[in-house]
Coordinates of C-alpha atoms and ligand atoms in Angstrom, one line a residue:
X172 CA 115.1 160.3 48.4
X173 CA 112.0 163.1 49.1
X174 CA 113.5 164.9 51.6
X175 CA 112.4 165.3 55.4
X176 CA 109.0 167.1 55.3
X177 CA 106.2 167.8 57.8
X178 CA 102.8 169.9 57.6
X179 CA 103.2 172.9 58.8
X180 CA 99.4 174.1 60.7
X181 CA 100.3 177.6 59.8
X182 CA 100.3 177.2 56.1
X183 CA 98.2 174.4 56.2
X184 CA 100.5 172.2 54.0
X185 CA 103.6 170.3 54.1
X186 CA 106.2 171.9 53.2
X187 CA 110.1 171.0 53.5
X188 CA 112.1 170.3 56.8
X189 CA 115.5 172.8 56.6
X190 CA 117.1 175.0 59.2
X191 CA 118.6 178.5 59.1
X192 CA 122.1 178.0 57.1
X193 CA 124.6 177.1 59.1
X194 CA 122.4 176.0 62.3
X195 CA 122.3 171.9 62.9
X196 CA 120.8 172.1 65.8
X197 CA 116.5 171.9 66.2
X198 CA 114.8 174.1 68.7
X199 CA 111.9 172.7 69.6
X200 CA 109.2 173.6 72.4
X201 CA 106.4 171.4 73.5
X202 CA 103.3 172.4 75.7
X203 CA 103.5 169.9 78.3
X204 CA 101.1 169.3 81.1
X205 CA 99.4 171.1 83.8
X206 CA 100.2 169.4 86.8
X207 CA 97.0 169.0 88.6
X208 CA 96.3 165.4 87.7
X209 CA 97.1 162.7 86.1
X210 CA 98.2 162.5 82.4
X211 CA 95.6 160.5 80.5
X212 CA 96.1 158.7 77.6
X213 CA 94.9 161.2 75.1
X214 CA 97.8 163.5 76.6
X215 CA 100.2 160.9 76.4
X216 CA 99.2 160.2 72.6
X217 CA 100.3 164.3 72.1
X218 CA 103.3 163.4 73.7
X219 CA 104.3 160.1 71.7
X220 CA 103.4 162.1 68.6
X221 CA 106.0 164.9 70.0
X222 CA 108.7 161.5 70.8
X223 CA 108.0 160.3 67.5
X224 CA 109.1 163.8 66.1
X225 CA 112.3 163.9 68.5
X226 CA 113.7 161.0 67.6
X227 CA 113.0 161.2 63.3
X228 CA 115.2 164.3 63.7
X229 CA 117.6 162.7 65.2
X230 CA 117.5 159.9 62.9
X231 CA 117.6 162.5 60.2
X232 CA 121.4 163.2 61.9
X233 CA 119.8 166.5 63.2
X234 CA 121.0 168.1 67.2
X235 CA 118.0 168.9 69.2
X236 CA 117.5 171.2 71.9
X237 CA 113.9 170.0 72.6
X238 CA 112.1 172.3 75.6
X239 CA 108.6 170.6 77.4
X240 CA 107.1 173.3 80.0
X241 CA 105.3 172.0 83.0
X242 CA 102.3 174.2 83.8
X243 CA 102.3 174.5 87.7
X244 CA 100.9 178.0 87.2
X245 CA 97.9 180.2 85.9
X246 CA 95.9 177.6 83.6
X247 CA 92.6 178.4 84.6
X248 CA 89.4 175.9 84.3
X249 CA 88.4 178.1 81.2
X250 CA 90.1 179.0 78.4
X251 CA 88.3 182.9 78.6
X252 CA 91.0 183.8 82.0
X253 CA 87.8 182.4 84.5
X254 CA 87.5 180.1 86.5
X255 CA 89.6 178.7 89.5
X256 CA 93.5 177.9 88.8
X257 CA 93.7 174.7 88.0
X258 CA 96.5 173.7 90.5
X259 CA 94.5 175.7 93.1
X260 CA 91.2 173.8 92.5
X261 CA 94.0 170.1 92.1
X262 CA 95.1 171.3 95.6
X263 CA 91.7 171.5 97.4
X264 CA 90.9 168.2 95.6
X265 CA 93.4 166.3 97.2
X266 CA 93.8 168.1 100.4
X267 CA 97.6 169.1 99.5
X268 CA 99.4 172.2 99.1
X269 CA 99.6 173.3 95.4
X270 CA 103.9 172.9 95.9
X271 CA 102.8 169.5 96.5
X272 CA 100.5 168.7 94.0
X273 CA 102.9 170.2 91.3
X274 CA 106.0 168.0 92.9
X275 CA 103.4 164.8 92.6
X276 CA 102.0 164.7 89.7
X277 CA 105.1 166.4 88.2
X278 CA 106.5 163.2 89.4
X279 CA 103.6 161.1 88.6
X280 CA 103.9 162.6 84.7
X281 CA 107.9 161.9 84.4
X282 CA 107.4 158.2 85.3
X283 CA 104.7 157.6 82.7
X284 CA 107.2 158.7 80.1
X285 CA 109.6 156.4 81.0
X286 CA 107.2 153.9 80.9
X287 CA 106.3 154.5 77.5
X288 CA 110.0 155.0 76.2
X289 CA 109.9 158.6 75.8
X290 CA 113.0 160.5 75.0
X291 CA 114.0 163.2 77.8
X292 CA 113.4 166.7 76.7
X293 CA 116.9 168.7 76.5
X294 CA 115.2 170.8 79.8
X295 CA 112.2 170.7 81.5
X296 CA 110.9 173.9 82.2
X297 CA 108.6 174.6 85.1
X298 CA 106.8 178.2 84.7
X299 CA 107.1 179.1 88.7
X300 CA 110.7 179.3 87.6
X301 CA 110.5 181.6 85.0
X302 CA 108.1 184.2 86.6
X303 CA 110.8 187.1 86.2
X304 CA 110.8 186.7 82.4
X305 CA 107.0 186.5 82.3
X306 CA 106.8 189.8 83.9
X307 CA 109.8 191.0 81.2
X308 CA 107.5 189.9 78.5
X309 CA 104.7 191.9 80.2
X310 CA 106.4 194.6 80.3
X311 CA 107.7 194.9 76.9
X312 CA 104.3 194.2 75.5
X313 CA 102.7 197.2 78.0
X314 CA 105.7 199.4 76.5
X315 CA 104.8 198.9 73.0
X316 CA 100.8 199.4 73.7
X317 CA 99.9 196.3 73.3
X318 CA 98.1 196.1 76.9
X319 CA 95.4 197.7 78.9
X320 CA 94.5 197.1 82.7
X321 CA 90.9 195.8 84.1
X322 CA 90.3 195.7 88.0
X323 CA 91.6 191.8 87.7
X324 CA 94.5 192.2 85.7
X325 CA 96.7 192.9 82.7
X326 CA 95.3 192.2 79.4
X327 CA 96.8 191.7 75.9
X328 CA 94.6 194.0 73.0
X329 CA 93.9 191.5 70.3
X330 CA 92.7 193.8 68.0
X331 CA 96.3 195.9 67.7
X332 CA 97.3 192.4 66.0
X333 CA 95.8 192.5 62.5
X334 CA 97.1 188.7 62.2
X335 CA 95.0 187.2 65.2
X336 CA 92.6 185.6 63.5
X337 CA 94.9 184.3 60.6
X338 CA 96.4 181.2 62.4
X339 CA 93.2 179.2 63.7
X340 CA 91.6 180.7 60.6
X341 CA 88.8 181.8 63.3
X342 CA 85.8 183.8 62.3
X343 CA 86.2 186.5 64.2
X344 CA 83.5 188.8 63.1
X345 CA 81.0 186.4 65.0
X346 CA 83.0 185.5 67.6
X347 CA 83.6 188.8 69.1
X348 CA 80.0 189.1 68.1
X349 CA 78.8 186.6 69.3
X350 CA 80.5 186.6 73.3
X351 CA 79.9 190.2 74.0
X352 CA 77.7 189.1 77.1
X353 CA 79.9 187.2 78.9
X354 CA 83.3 189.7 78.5
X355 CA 83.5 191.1 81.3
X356 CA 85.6 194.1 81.1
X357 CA 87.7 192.9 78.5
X358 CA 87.8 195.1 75.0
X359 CA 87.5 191.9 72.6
X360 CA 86.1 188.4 73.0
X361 CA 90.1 187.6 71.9
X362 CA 91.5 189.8 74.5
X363 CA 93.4 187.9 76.8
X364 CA 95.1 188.0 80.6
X365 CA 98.7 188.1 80.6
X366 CA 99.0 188.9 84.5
X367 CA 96.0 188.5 86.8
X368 CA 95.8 190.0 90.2
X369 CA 95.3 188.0 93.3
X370 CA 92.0 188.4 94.3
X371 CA 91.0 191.1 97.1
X372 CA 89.7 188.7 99.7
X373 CA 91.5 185.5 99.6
X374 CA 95.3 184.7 99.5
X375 CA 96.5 182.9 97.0
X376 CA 98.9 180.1 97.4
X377 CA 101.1 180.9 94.6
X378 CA 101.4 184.7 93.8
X379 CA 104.4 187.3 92.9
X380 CA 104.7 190.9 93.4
X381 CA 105.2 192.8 89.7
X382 CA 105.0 196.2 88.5
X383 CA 101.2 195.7 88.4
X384 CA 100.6 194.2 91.8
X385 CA 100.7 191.1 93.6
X386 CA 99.4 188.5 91.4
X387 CA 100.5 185.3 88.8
X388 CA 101.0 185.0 85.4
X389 CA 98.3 184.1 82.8
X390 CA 98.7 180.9 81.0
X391 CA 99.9 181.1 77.6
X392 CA 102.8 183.9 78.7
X393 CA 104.1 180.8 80.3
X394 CA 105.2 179.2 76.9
X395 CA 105.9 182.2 75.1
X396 CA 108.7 183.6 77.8
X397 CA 110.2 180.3 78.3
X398 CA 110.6 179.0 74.5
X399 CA 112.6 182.9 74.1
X400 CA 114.9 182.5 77.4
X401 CA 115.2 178.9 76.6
X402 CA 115.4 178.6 72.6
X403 CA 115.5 182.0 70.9
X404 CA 113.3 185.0 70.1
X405 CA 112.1 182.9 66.7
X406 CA 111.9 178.9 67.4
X407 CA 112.0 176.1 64.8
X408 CA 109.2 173.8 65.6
X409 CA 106.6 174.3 68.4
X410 CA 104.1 171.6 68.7
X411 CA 100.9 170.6 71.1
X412 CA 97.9 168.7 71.0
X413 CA 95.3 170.3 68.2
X414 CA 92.8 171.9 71.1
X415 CA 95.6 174.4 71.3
X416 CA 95.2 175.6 68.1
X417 CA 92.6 177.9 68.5
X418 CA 93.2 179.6 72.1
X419 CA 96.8 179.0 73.2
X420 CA 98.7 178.7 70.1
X421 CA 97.3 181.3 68.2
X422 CA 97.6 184.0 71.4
X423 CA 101.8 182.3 72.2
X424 CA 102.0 183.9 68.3
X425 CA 99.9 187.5 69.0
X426 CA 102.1 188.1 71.8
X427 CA 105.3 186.8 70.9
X428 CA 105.1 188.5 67.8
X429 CA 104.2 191.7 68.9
X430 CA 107.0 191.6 71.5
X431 CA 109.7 190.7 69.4
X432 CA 108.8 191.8 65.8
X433 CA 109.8 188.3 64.3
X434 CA 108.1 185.3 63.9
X435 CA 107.8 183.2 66.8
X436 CA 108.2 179.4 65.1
X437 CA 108.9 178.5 61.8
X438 CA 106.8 175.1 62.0
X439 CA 103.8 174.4 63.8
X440 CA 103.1 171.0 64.4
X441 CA 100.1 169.4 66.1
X442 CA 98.9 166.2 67.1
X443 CA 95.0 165.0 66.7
X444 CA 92.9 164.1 69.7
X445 CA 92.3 160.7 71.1
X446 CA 88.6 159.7 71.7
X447 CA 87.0 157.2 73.8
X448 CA 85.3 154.4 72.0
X449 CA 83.5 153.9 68.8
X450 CA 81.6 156.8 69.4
X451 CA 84.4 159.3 69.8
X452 CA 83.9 160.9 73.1
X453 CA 85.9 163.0 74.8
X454 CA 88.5 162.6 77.0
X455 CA 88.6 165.2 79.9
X456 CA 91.1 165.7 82.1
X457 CA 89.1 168.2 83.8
X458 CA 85.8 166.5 84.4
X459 CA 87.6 163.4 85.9
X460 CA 86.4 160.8 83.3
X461 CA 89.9 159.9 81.3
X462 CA 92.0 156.7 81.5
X463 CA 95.7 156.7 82.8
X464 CA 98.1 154.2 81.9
X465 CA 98.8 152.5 85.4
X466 CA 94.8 151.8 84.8
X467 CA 95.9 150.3 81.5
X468 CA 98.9 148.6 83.5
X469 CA 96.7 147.3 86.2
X470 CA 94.5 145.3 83.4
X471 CA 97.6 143.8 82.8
X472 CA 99.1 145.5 79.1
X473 CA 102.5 146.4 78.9
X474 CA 103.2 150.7 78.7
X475 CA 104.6 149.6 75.4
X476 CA 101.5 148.2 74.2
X477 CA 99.8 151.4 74.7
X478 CA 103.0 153.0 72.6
X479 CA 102.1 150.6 69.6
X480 CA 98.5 151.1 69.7
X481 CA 99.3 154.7 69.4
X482 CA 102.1 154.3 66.3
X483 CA 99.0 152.4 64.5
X484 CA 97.8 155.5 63.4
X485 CA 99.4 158.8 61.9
X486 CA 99.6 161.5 64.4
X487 CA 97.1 163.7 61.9
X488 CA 94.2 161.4 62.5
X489 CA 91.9 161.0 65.4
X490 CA 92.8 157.8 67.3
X491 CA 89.6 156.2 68.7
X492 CA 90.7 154.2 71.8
X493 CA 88.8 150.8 72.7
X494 CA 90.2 147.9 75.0
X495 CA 89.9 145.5 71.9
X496 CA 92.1 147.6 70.0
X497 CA 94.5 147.8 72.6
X498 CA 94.4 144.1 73.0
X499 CA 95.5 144.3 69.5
X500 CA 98.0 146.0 70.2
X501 CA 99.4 143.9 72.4
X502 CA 98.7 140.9 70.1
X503 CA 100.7 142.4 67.5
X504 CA 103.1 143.8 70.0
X505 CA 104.3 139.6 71.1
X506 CA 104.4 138.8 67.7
X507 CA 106.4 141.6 66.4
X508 CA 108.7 140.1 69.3
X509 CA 108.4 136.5 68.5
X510 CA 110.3 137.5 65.1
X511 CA 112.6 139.9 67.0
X512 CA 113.8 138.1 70.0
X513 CA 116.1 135.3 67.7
X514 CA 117.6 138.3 66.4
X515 CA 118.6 140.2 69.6
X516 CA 122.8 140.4 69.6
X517 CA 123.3 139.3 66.0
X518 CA 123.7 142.8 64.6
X519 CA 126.0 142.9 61.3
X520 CA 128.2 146.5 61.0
X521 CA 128.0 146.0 57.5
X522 CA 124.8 145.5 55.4
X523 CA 124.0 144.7 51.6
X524 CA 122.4 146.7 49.4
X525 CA 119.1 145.2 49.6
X526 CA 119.1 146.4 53.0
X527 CA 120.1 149.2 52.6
X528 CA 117.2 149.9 50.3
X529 CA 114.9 148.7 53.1
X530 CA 116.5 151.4 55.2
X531 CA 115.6 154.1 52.6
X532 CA 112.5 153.4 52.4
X533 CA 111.9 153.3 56.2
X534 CA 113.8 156.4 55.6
X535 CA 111.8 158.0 53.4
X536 CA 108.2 157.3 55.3
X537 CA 109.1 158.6 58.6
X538 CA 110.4 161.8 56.6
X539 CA 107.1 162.0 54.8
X540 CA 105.1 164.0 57.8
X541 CA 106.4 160.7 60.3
X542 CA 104.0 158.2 58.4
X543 CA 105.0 155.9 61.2
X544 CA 102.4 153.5 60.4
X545 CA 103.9 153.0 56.6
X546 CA 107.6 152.6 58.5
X547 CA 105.9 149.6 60.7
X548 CA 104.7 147.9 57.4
X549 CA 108.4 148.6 55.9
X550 CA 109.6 146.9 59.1
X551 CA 107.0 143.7 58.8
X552 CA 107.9 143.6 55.2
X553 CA 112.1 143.4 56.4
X554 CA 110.9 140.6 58.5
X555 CA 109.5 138.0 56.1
X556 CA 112.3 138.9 53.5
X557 CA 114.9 136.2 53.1
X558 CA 118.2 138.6 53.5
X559 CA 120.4 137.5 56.3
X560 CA 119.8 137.0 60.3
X561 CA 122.9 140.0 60.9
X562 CA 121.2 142.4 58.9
X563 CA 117.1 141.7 59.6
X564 CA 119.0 142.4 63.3
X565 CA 120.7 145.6 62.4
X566 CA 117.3 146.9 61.0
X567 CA 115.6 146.3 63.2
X568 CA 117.5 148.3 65.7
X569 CA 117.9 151.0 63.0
X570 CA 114.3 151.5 62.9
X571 CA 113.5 151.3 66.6
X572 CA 115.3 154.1 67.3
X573 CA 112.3 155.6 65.9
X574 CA 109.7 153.1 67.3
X575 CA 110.9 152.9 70.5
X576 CA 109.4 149.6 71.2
X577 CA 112.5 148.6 73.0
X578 CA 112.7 145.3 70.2
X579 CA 116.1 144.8 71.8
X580 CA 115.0 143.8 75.1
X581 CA 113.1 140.4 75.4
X582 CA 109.5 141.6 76.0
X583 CA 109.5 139.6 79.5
X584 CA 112.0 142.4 80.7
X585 CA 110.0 145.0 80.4
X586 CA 106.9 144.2 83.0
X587 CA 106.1 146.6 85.4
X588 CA 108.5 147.2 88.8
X589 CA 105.7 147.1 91.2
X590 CA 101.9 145.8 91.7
X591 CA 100.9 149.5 93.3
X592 CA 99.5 151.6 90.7
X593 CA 100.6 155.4 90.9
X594 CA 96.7 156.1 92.0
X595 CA 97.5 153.7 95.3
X596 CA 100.4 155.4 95.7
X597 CA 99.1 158.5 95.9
X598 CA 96.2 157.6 98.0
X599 CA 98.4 155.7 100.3
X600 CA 100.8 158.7 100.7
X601 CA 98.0 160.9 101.2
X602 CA 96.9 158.7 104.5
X603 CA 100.4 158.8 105.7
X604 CA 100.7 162.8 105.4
X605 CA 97.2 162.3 107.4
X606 CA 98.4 159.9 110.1
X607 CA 101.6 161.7 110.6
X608 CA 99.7 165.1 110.9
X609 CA 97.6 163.8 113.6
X610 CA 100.3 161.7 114.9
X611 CA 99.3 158.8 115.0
X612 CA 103.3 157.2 113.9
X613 CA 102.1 153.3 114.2
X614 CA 99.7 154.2 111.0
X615 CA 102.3 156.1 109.0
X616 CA 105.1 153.8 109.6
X617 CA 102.5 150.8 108.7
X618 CA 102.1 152.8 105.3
X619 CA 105.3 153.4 104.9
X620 CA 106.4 149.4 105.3
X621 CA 103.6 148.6 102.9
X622 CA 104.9 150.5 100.2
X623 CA 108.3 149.5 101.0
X624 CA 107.3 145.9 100.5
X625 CA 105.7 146.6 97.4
X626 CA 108.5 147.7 95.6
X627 CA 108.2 151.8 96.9
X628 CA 110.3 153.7 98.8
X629 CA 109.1 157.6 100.4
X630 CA 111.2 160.1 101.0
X631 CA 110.1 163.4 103.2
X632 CA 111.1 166.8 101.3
X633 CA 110.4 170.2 101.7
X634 CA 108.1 169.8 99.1
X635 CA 105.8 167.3 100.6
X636 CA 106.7 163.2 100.3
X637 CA 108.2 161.8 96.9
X638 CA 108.3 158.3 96.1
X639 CA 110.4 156.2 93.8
X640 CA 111.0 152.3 92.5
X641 CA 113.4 150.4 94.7
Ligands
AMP722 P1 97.1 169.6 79.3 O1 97.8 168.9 80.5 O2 95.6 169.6 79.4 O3 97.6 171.1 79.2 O4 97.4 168.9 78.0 C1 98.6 168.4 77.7 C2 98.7 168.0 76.2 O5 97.8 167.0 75.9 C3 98.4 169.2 75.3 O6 99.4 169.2 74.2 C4 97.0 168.9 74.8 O7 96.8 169.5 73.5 C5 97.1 167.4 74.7 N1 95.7 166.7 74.8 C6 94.7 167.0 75.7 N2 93.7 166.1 75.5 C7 94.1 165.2 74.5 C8 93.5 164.1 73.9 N3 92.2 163.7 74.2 N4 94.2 163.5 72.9 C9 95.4 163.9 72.5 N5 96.0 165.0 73.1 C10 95.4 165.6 74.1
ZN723 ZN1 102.1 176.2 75.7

């Protein structure tokens, strides 16, 4: 049997899965979302990739202690520390608070993994909670000269780390060259905020006192403070979507490293982009044009449908999303179950060896860098064998643990709980937080007994109105 192996974006090749003698346990840390929005189905393909990994080391008999951040701080519209916060800019979009835009989509975000069968992280890790040990990290970093200070903030010096550039493999000859213009007062194109002030003449909604002066933490700090407090000062596998290569990943590393002295993660694992359409274009979260899956829900496909569609293709490659392909999906998705359902309950304990070489094999491809589309052949291929009812059964529960495709549960069990798609809700909640601030009860109420009868029930927090599934 090859043993468990995965490319690692840091050496640019696979190389072998082990941990530190005597360690069972994984630590793992995932960039998870910024909660201004929506997740959109190219995020949720990062995730399923990250899901995908989660449960092959378990299946590989490994612990986990798996870590997903949720950005409610400090990721501004650009990646150069400009621009508006992005939960500042999500909060005057929707006419909330940003506490309430964080709670909502935070929400919003949780309930599209269970949709899709994702696997809880060990902890969920929001940054506003960890500002104390961003500031720690600051300060370290500003005690070993790695920092200087502009009039807007704390900055790390990119060219005290010889190693910057090595990561991303950027050319950074031309591109410190080439962005001198637009640097502001920064020293290097690659220099980078770690704790921006508050600016003079407006308050912000979210903002700290520090050593430095009223402000919030910059972006990538975020990650790089939690994964220490959370998982250790050097992690084993730390994984995102491949745009984080470049800018986030590669400035988590500079200042990790130059904090601690070790390395920061022993694998780096990242999951291509998916692309709208035949033509590839972009999904952006940012300029509103993406797809979420209660869109996908509403045109009637199943969460899990979306799930397959995405375990069609390895996690290396771009995935180009069209509705035909997805209707594919779902295609193959009912007849997967038409072979599975007769099997549901009949599980054997004990399996023959042909079996058991199936289940090597299936072993062997989701070791091999998760080829997950190779283990769904290996799983067709059980299917049309001739080897017993009890053990096809057994299989195919064996290898969806890793598929997640719930294959255990007739597929009828597993529609949607309600007709309201999580964009009504939020709109409707939104006109109730509006009738209720002018008063006007008979509308809110009304609201509130709509949703009721459509499966929803509100509750009023501190944190603004949360909904949930009755
Ligand atoms: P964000 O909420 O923008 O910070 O992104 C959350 C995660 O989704 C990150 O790991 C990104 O790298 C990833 N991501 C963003 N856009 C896409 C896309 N089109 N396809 C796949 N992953 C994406
Ligand atoms: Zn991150």
């Amino acid at each position: 049997m090859m043993p468990l192996s995965f490319y690692n974006t840091a050496s640019r090749r696979k190389e072998v899965f082990t941990l530190p003698k005597g360690d069972n346990t994984v630590k793992m840390y995932a960039c998870g979302p910024t909660v201004y929005h929506f997740a959109h189905i190219g995020n949720l393909r990062t995730y399923l990739f990250e899901d995908l990994l989660h449960r092959t080391l378990k299946y590989y008999g490994y612990g986990l202690n798996h870590v997903v951040n949720i950005t409610d701080v400090g990721h501004l519209t650009s990646d150069q520390d400009e621009g508006e916060d992005k939960m500042e800019k999500g909060a005057a979009r929707t006419g909330k608070t940003v506490w309430e835009v964080a709670a909502f989509y935070t929400q919003a975000f949780m309930e599209d993994w269970k949709r899709l069968n994702i696997q809880e992280p060990t902890t969920w890790s929001r940054a506003t909670d960890f500002i104390p040990e961003q500031i720690k990290l600051v300060q370290i970093l500003e005690e070993k000269g790695f920092t200087y200070r502009t009039s807007d903030g704390i900055y790390f010096d990119s060219l005290k780390f010889p190693r910057y550039a090595d990561f991303a493999k950027l050319d950074i000859e031309n591109l410190r060259k080439g962005s001198r213009i637009d640097m502001g007062e920064k020293h290097a194109a690659t220099d980078f905020a770690l704790w921006k002030f508050s600016p003079k003449d407006t308050k912000r909604a979210m903002e700290w006192d520090s050593p430095w002066g009223v402000g919030f933490p910059g972006w990538h700090v975020e990650c790089s403070a939690m994964a220490m407090k959370l998982l250790g000062e050097t992690i084993d596998i730390h994984c995102g979507g491949t745009d984080h290569i470049r800018v986030h990943h590669t400035n988590e590393i500079a200042q990790s490293e130059c904090a601690t002295g070790k390395p920061f993660a022993r694998f780096w694992m990242h999951g291509e982009f998916l692309r709208m359409g035949t033509s590839g274009g972009k999904m952006s979260k940012s300029t509103g044009e993406f797809l979420t899956l209660s869109l996908l829900m509403e045109k009637g496909f199943n969460p899990l449908d979306y799930r397959l569609f995405a375990l069609t293709s390895h996690y290396r490659n771009y995935l180009n999303f069209t509705w035909e392909a997805l209707e594919s999906a779902k295609e193959s998705l009912k007849s997967l179950h038409k072979k599975t359902d007769p099997l549901i309950g009949k599980a054997t304990a004990i399996i023959s060896a042909e079996a058991l070489q199936w289940q090597a094999e299936f072993k062997e491809a989701i070791g091999d860098d998760l080829n997950i589309p190779r283990a769904l052949g290996i799983l067709n291929s059980v299917l049309k064998t001739d080897i017993p009812e009890g053990e096809k059964a057994t299989l195919v529960l064996d290898f969806d643990s890793v598929f997640g495709l719930k294959l255990n549960e007739e597929r009828e069990d597993i529609a949607p709980k309600s007709d309201v798609s999580v964009e009504e809700i939020e709109v409707l909640i939104h006109a109730r937080t509006a009738a209720r601030a002018s008063k006007n009860w008979k509308e809110s109420d009304r609201i509130r007994d709509e949703l009721s009868a459509r499966g929803i029930e509100i509750k009023d927090g501190p944190n603004g109105t949360t909904w949930s599934y009755k």
